[in-house]
Coordinates of C-alpha atoms in Angstrom, one line a residue:
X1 CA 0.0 0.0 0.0
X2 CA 1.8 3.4 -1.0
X3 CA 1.8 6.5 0.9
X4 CA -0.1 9.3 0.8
X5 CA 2.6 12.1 0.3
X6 CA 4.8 9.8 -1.7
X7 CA 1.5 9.9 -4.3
X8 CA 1.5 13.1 -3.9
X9 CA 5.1 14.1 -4.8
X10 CA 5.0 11.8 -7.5
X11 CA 1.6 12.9 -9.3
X12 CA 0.2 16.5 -7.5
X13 CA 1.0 18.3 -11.0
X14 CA -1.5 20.0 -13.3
X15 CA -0.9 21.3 -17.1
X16 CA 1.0 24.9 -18.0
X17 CA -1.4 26.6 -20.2
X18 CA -0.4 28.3 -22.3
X19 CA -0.4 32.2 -21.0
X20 CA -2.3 35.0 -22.5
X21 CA 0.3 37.6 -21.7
X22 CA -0.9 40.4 -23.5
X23 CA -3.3 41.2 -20.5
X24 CA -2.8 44.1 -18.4
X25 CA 0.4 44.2 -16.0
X26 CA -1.5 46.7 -13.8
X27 CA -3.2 45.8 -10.0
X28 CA -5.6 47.4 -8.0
X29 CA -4.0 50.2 -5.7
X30 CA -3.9 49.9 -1.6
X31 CA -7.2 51.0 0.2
X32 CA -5.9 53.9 2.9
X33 CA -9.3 52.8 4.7
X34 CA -8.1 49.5 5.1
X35 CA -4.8 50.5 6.1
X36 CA -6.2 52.7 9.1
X37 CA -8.6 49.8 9.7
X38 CA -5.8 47.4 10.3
X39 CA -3.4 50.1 12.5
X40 CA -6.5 50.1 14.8
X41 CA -8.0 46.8 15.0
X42 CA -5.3 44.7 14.5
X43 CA -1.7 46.5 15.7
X44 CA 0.1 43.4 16.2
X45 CA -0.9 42.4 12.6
X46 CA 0.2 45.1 10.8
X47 CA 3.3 44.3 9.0
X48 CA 6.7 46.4 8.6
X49 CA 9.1 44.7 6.6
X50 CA 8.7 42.4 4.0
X51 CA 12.0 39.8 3.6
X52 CA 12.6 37.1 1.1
X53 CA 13.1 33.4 2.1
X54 CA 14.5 31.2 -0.9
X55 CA 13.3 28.1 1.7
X56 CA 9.8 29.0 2.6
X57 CA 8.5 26.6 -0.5
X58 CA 10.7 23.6 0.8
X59 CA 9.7 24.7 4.5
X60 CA 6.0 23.9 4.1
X61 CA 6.5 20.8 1.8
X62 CA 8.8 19.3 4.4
X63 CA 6.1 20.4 7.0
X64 CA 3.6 18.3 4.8
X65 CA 6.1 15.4 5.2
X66 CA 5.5 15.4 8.4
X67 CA 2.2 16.0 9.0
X68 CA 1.2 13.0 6.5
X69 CA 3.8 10.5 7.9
X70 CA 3.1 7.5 7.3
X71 CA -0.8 7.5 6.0
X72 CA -1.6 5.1 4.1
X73 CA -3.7 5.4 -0.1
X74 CA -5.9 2.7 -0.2
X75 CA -5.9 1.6 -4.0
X76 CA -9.1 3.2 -5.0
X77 CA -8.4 6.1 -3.4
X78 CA -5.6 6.7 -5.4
X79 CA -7.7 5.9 -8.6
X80 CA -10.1 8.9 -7.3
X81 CA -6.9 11.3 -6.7
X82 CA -5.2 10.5 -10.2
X83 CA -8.0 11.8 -11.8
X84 CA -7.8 15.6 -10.3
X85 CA -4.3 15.5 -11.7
X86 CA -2.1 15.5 -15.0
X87 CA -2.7 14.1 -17.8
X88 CA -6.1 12.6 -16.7
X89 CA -7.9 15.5 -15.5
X90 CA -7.3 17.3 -19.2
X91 CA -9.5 14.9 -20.4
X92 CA -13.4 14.6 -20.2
X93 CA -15.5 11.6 -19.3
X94 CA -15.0 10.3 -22.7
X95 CA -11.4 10.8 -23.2
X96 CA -11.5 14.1 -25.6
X97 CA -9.7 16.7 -24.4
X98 CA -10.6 19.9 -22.5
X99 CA -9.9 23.1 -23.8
X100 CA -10.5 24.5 -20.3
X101 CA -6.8 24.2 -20.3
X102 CA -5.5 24.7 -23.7
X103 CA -5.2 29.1 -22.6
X104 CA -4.4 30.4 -19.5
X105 CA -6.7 34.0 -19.9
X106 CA -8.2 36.8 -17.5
X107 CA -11.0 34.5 -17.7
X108 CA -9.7 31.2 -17.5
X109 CA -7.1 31.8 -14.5
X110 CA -10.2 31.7 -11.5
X111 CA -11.8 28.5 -13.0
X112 CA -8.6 26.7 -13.7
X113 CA -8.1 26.8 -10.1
X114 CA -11.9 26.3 -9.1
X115 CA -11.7 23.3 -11.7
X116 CA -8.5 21.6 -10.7
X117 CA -6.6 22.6 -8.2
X118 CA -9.0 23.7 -5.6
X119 CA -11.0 20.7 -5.6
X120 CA -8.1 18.4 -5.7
X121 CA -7.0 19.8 -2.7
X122 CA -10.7 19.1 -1.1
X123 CA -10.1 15.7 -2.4
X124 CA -7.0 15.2 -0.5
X125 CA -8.4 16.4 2.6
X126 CA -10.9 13.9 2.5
X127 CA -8.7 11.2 1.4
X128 CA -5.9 12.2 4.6
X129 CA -8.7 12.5 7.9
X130 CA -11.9 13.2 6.2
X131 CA -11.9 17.2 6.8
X132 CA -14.5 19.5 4.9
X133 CA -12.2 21.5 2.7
X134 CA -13.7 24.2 0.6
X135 CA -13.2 27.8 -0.6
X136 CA -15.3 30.6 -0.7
X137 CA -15.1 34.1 -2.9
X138 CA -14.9 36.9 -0.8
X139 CA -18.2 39.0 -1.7
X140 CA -17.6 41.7 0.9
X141 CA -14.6 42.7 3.4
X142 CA -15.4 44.4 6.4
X143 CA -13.3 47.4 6.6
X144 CA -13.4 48.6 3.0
X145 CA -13.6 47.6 -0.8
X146 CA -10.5 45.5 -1.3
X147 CA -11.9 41.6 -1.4
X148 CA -9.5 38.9 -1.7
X149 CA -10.4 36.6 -4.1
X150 CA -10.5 33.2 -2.1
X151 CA -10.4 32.2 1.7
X152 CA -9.6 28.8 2.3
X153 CA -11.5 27.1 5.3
X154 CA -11.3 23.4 6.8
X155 CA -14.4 22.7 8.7
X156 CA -15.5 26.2 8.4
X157 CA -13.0 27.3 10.0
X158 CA -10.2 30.3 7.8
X159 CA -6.7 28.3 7.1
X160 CA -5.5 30.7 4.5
X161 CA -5.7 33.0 1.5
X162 CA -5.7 32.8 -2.4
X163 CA -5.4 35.9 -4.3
X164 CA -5.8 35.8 -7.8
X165 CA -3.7 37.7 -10.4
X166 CA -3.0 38.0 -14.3
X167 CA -0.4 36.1 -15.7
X168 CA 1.3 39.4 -16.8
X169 CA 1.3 40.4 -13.3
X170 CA 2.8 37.3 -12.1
X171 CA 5.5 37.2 -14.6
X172 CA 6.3 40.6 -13.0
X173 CA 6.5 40.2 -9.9
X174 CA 8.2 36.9 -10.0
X175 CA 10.8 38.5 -12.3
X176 CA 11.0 41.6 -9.7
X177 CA 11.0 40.0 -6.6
X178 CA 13.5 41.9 -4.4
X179 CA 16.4 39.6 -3.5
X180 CA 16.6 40.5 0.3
X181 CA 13.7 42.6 1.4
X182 CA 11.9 46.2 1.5
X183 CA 10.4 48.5 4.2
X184 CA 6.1 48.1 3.5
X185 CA 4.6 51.2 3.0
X186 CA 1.3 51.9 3.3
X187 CA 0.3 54.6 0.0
X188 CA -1.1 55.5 -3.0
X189 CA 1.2 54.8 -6.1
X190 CA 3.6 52.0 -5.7
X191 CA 5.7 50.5 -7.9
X192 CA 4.6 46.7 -8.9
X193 CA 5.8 44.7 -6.3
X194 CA 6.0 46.7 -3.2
X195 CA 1.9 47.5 -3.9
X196 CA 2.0 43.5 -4.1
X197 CA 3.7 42.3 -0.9
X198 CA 1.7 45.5 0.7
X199 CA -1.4 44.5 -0.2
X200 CA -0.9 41.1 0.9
X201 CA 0.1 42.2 4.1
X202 CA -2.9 44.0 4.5
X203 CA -5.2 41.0 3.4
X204 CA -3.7 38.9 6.1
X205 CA -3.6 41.3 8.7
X206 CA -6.9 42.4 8.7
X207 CA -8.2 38.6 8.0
X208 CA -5.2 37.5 11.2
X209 CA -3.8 34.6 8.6
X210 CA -0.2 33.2 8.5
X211 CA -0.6 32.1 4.6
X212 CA -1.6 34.0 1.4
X213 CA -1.1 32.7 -2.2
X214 CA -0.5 35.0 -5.0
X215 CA -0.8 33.2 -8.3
X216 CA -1.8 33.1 -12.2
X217 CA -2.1 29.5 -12.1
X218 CA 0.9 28.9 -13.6
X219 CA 3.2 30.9 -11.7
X220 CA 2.6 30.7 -7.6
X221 CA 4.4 33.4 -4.7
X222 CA 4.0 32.1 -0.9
X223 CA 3.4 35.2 1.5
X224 CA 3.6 34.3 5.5
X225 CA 2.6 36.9 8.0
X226 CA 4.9 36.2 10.9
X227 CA 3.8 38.1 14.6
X228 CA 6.8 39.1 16.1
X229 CA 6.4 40.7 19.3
X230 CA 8.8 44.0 18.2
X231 CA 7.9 43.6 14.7
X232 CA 5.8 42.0 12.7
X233 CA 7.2 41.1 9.0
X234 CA 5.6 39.5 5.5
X235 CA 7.8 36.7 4.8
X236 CA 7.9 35.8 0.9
X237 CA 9.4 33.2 -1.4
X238 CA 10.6 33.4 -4.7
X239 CA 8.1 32.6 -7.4
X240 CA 7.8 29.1 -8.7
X241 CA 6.2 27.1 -11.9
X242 CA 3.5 24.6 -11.4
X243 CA 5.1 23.3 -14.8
X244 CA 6.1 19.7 -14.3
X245 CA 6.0 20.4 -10.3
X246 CA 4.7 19.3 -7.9
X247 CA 5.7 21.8 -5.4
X248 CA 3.0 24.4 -5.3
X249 CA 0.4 21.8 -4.1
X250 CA 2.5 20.6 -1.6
X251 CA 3.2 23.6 -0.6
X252 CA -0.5 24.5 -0.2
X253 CA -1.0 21.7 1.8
X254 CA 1.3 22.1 4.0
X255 CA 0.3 25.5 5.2
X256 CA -3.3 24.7 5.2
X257 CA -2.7 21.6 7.3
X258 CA -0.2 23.8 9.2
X259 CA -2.8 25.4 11.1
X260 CA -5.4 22.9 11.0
X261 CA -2.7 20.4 12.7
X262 CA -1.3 23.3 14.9
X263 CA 1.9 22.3 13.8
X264 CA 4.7 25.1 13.4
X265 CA 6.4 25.2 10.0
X266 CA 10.1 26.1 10.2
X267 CA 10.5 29.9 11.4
X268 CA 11.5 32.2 8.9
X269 CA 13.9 34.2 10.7
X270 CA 14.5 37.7 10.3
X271 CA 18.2 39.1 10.5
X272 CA 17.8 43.2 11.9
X273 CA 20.8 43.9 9.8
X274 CA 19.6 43.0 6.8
X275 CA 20.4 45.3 4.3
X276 CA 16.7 46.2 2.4
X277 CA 16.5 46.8 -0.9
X278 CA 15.1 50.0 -2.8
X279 CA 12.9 50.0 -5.6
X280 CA 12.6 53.0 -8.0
X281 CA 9.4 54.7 -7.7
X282 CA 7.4 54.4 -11.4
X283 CA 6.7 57.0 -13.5
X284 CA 3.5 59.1 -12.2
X285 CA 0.3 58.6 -14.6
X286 CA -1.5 62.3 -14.4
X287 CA -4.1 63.2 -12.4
X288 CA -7.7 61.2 -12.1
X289 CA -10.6 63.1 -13.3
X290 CA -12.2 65.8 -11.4
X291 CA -15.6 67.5 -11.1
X292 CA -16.8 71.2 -10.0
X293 CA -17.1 70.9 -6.1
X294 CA -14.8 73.8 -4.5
X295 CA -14.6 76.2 -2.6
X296 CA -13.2 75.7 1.1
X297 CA -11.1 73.1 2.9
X298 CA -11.0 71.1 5.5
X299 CA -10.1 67.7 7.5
X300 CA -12.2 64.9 8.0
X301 CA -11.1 62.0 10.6
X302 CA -13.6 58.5 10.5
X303 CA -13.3 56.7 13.7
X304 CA -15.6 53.8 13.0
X305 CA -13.3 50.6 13.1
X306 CA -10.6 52.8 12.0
X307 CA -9.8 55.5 14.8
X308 CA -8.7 58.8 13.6
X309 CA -8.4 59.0 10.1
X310 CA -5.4 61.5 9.3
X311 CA -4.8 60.4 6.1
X312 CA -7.7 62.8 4.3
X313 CA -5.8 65.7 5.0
X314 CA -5.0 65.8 1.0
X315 CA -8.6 67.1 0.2
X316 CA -8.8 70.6 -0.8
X317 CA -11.7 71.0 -2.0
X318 CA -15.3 71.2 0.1
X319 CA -18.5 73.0 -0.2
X320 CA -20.7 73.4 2.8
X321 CA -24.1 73.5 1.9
X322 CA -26.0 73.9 5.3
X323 CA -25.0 74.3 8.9
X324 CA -23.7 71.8 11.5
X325 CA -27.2 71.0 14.1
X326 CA -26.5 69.2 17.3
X327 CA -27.2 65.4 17.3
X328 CA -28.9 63.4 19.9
X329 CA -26.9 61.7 22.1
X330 CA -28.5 58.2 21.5
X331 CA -29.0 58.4 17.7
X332 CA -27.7 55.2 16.6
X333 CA -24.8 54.8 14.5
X334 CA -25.6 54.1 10.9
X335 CA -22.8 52.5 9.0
X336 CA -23.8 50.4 6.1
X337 CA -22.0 49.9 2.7
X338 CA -23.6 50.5 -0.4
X339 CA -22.5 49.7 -4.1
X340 CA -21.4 53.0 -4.4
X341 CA -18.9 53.4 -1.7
X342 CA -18.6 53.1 2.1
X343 CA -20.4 55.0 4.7
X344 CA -18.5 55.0 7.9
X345 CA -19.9 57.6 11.1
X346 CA -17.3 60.3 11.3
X347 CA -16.7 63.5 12.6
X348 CA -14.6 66.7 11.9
X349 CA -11.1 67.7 14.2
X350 CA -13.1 71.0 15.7
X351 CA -16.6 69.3 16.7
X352 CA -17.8 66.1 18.5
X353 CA -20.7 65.9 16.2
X354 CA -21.4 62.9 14.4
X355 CA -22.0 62.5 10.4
X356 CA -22.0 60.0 8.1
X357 CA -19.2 60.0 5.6
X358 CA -19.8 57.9 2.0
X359 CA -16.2 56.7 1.1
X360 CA -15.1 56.2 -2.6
X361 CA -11.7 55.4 -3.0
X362 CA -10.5 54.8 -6.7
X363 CA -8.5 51.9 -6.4
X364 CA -8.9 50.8 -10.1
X365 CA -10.4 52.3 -13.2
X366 CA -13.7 50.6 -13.0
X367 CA -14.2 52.9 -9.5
X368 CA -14.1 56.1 -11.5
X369 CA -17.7 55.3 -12.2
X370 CA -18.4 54.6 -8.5
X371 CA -16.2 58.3 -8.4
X372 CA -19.1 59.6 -10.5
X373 CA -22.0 57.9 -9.3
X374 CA -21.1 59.7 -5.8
X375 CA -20.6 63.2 -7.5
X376 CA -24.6 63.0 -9.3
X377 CA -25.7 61.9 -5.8
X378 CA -24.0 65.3 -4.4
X379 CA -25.9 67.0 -7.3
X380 CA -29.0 65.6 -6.0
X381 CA -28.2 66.6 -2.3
X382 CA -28.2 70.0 -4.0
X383 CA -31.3 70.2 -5.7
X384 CA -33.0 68.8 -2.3
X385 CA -31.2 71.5 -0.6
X386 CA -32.5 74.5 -3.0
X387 CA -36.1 73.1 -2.9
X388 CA -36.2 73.3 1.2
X389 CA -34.4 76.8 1.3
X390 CA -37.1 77.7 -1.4
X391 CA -39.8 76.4 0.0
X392 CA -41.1 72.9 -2.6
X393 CA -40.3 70.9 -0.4
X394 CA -41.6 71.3 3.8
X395 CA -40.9 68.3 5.2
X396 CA -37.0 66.8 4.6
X397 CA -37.6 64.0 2.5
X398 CA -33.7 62.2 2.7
X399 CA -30.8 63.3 5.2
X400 CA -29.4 66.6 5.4
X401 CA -26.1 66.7 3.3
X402 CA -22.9 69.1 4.5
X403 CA -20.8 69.0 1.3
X404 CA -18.4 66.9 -0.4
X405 CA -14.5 66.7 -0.6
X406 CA -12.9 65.8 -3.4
X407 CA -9.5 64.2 -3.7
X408 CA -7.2 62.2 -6.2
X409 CA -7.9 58.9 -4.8
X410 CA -10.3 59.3 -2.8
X411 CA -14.2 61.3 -2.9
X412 CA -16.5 62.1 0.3
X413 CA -20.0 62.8 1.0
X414 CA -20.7 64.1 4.3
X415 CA -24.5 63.4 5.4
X416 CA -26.5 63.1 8.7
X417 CA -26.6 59.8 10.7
X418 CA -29.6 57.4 10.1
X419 CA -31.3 55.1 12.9
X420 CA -31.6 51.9 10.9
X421 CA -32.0 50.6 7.4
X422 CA -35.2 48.7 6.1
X423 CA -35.2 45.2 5.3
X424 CA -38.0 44.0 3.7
X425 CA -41.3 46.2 2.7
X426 CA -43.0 43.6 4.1
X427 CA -41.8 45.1 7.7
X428 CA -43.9 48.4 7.0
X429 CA -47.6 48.9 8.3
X430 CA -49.9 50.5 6.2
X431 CA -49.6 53.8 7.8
X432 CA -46.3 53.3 7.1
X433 CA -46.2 52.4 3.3
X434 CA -48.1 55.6 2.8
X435 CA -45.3 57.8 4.5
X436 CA -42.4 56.1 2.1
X437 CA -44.9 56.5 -1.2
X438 CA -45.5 60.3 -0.4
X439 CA -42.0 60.5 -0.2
X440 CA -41.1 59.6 -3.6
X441 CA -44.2 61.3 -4.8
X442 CA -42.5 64.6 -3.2
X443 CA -39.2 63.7 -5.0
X444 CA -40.9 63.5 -8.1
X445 CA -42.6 67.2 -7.5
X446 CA -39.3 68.8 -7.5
X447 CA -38.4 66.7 -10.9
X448 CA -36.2 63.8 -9.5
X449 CA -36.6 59.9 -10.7
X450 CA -35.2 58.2 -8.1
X451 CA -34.4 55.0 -9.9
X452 CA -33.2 52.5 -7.3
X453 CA -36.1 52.3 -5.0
X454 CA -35.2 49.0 -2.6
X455 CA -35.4 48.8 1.2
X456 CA -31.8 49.5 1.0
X457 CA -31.9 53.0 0.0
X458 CA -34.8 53.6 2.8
X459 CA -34.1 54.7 6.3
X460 CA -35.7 54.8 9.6
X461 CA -35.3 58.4 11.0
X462 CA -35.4 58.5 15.2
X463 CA -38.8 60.3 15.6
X464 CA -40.2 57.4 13.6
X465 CA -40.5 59.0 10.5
X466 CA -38.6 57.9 6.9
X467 CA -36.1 59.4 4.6
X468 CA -35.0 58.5 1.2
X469 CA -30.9 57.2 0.5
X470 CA -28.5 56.7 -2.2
X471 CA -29.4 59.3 -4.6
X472 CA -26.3 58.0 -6.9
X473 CA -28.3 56.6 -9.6
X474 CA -31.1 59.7 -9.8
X475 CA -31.9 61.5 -12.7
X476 CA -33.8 64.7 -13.6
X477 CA -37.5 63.6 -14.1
X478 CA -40.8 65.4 -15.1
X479 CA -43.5 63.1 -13.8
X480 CA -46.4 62.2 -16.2
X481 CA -49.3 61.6 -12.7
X482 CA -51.2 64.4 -12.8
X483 CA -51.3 65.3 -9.5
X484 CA -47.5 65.5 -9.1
X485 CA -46.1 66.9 -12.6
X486 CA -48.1 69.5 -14.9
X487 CA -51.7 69.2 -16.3
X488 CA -51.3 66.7 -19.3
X489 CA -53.6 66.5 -22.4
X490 CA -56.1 63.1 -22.1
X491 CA -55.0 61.2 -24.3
X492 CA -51.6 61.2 -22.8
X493 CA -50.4 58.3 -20.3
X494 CA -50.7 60.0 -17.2
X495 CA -48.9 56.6 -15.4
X496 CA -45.3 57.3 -13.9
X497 CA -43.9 54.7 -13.7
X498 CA -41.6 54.7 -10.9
X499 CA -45.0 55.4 -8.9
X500 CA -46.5 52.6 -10.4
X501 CA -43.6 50.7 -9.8
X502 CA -43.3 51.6 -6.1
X503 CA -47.2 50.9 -5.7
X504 CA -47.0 47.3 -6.7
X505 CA -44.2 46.9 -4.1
X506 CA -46.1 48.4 -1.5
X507 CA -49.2 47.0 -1.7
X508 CA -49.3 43.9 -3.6
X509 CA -50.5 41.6 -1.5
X510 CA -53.1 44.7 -0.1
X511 CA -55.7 46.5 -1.6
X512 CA -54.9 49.9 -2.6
X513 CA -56.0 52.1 -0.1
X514 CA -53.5 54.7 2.1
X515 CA -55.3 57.7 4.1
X516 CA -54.2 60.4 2.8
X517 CA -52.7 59.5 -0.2
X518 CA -53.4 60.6 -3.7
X519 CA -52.5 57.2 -6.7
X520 CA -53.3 60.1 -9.4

């Protein structure tokens, strides 16, 4: 009867597709937010070196060595292992071949490891004790934007992390690896590789894991967070091929069953008179675009999660548009996070009054949209705020906005804090759906189409009342319901049909009737 790791020495190897290089080299930046989160959460976590070990691979396969011993591969266990490996698992059920791995693209890198390696891995699991290995994509991370594309757990419980990159990315890196070690910082703008091994530092801070895997597939980096008690340091090793090797599975064993098996993989040591290398900053690439908000300046500091928030001292730019009122001392903190940005309860350096500050911080180009999105919901704010000073509008209708700062990376809105968010319209009374319609019917009187009318975007206010949210995807609207719009001609269609919209959400499992309010 063979052995479990000799199997998997001899056969833990998958095919070298070919790689689509031609993709982008570029990563998404460091979240600031994150950064601060970390620094207050998690001190001891917080990494500030990051030093090369050429052993690290070598460390965690002989780690696996040992962990595995002696077990045993019962023979047709070892015929339902050979199949998650090369050559038999690039073929099909009927022996053609599957172009699954023929290219390795931006699209084919996630599912090349969600078809092969990952669930070979929860194969071998199974096969070694039985343990429930699986991995999950990160939908949301507390703390900010930045997600990290898979978190490995073994009965539920977090072993390690996966992050995903292109192969052009990889090649980089691995090609740029600095041969000793650099001091992590913790900015906008990096070069390559220092943005890399920082970015990984802060996944596996804020997450507390030892182990983090960068790879394309083909190419694989292990990153180890080690906790010294002076100074914490990122440990990382060279970059190796998964061509022919079978190294990085081992490897990824190893660490997982590292911590499952509470057993210490050889220390990585860290030399204080190790002379760090220096990378040349890269070339900067212009400013993002900007939109009209000026006039003033000041500093805002978030201390949700994140205690004081120093780093927005670069925005220039804010206009005030209403007072500062005093805030009850038990209005709830209201922190959720929408698809637009962040919202995070803040305050300003010369007042102990609490806001709410929507983050967007443009950490790739596809968040230049988000960017925008916040700026049309500041234009909205401003309308709302024109129709109360002249008088079309009585009753406030969404939360009072004090301006918005603009900065290269990162944009702010600055609104009033919020009791609670809906869930369901289902948890409204009927007295209740009529206050959120006449709402919207008074958003539409001052010629505003919401256009993303969910629970989400509707808030409890602390008198009991309701206000409207997340005004990013509003447009200007002239509303065709007679009793909201302008007298139209009869045979025109006098159906709006965000109202008719909202009225079918409101009351479709209830007659329509509301006291006091007018359908049109």
């Amino acid at each position: 009867m063979s052995k479990l790791h000799d199997f998997l020495v001899e056969h833990a190897k998958f095919p070298f597709p070919a790689l689509n290089e031609h993709l982008s080299s570029t990563t998404t930046d460091i979240s600031t937010l994150e950064v601060d989160s970390l620094e207050k959460k998690n001190p001891e976590w917080k990494a500030k070196l990051a030093v090369r070990d050429d052993t690290l691979v070598q460390k965690l396969c002989d780690a696996l060595e040992g962990i595995l011993g002696d077990a045993p591969l019962v023979e047709f266990v070892e015929d339902y292992l050979l199949a998650s490996f090369s050559p038999r698992i690039q073929f099909d059920e009927l022996g053609g071949e599957d172009k699954h791995w023929s290219m390795n693209s931006s699209e084919a890198r996630s599912r090349l490891l969600d078809r092969g390696f990952f669930p070979a891995a929860r194969k071998c699991f199974w096969a070694y004790d039985r343990s429930v290995f699986e991995t999950t994509e990160e939908h949301f991370a507390e703390g900010g934007g930045s997600k990290v594309d898979y978190v490995a757990r073994v009965n539920d419980e977090i072993m390690g992390l996966c992050e995903v990159k292109s192969p052009s990315v990889m090649k980089n890196v691995c090609n740029s690896l600095p041969p000793h070690g650099i001091e992590l910082k913790w900015v906008h703008g990096q070069p390559l590789v220092p943005k890399i091994l920082a970015k990984a530092a802060l996944y596996m801070g804020l997450r507390k894991t030892e182990w983090l895997f960068l790879t394309c597939f083909n190419y694989w980096i292990v990153c180890r967070l080690v906790r010294d008690d002076d100074q914490p340091y990122l440990v990382y090793s060279p970059g190796i091929s998964i061509q022919e090797s079978s190294e990085p599975f081992r490897a990824f064993l190893g660490a997982i069953l590292s911590v499952v098996k509470d057993v210490p993989v050889e220390s990585s040591a860290y030399n204080p008179n190790i002379e760090l290398d220096t990378i040349e900053e890269e070339q900067d690439d212009g400013h993002l675009p900007e939109d009209d908000i000026d006039d003033g300046s000041g500093e805002l500091l978030v201390h949700t999660f994140l205690g004081r928030y120093r780093s927005l001292g670069s925005f220039t730019h804010l206009q005030v548009t209403s007072s500062s009122p005093k805030l009850s001392e038990d209005l709830q903190v209201w922190t959720p996070s929408g698809s637009t940005g962040a919202v995070w309860q803040c305050r300003f350096d010369t007042s102990h009054d609490s806001f709410a500050a929507k983050i967007v911080e443009v950490l790739r180009p596809s968040d230049i949209q988000k960017r925008q999105r916040l700026r049309n919901e500041f234009k909205i704010y401003l309308i709302l705020d024109e129709a109360y000073q002249s008088g079309r509008l009585h009753d406030r209708i969404a939360p009072r906005c004090y301006g918005a700062f603009v900065g290269r990376y990162m944009d702010v809105l600055v609104l009033d804090l919020c009791d609670s968010i809906m869930n369901s319209w289902d948890d409204l009374s009927a007295s209740e759906r009529s206050k959120v319609y006449k709402l919207v019917q008074d958003l539409h009187r001052i010629g505003i189409a919401h256009e993303d009318l969910e629970p989400r975007n509707i808030v409890r206010t602390h008198g009991g009342g309701f206000l409207l949210i997340d005004f990013s995807e509003s447009r200007k609207h002239v509303c065709k319901e007679s009793k909201v719009g302008v007298p139209l001609a009869p045979d025109q269609d006098k159906k709006c049909y965000e109202l008719q919209r909202l009225r079918k959400l409101l009351w479709k499992r209830q007659p329509l009737q509301a006291k006091g309010v007018n359908f049109g």
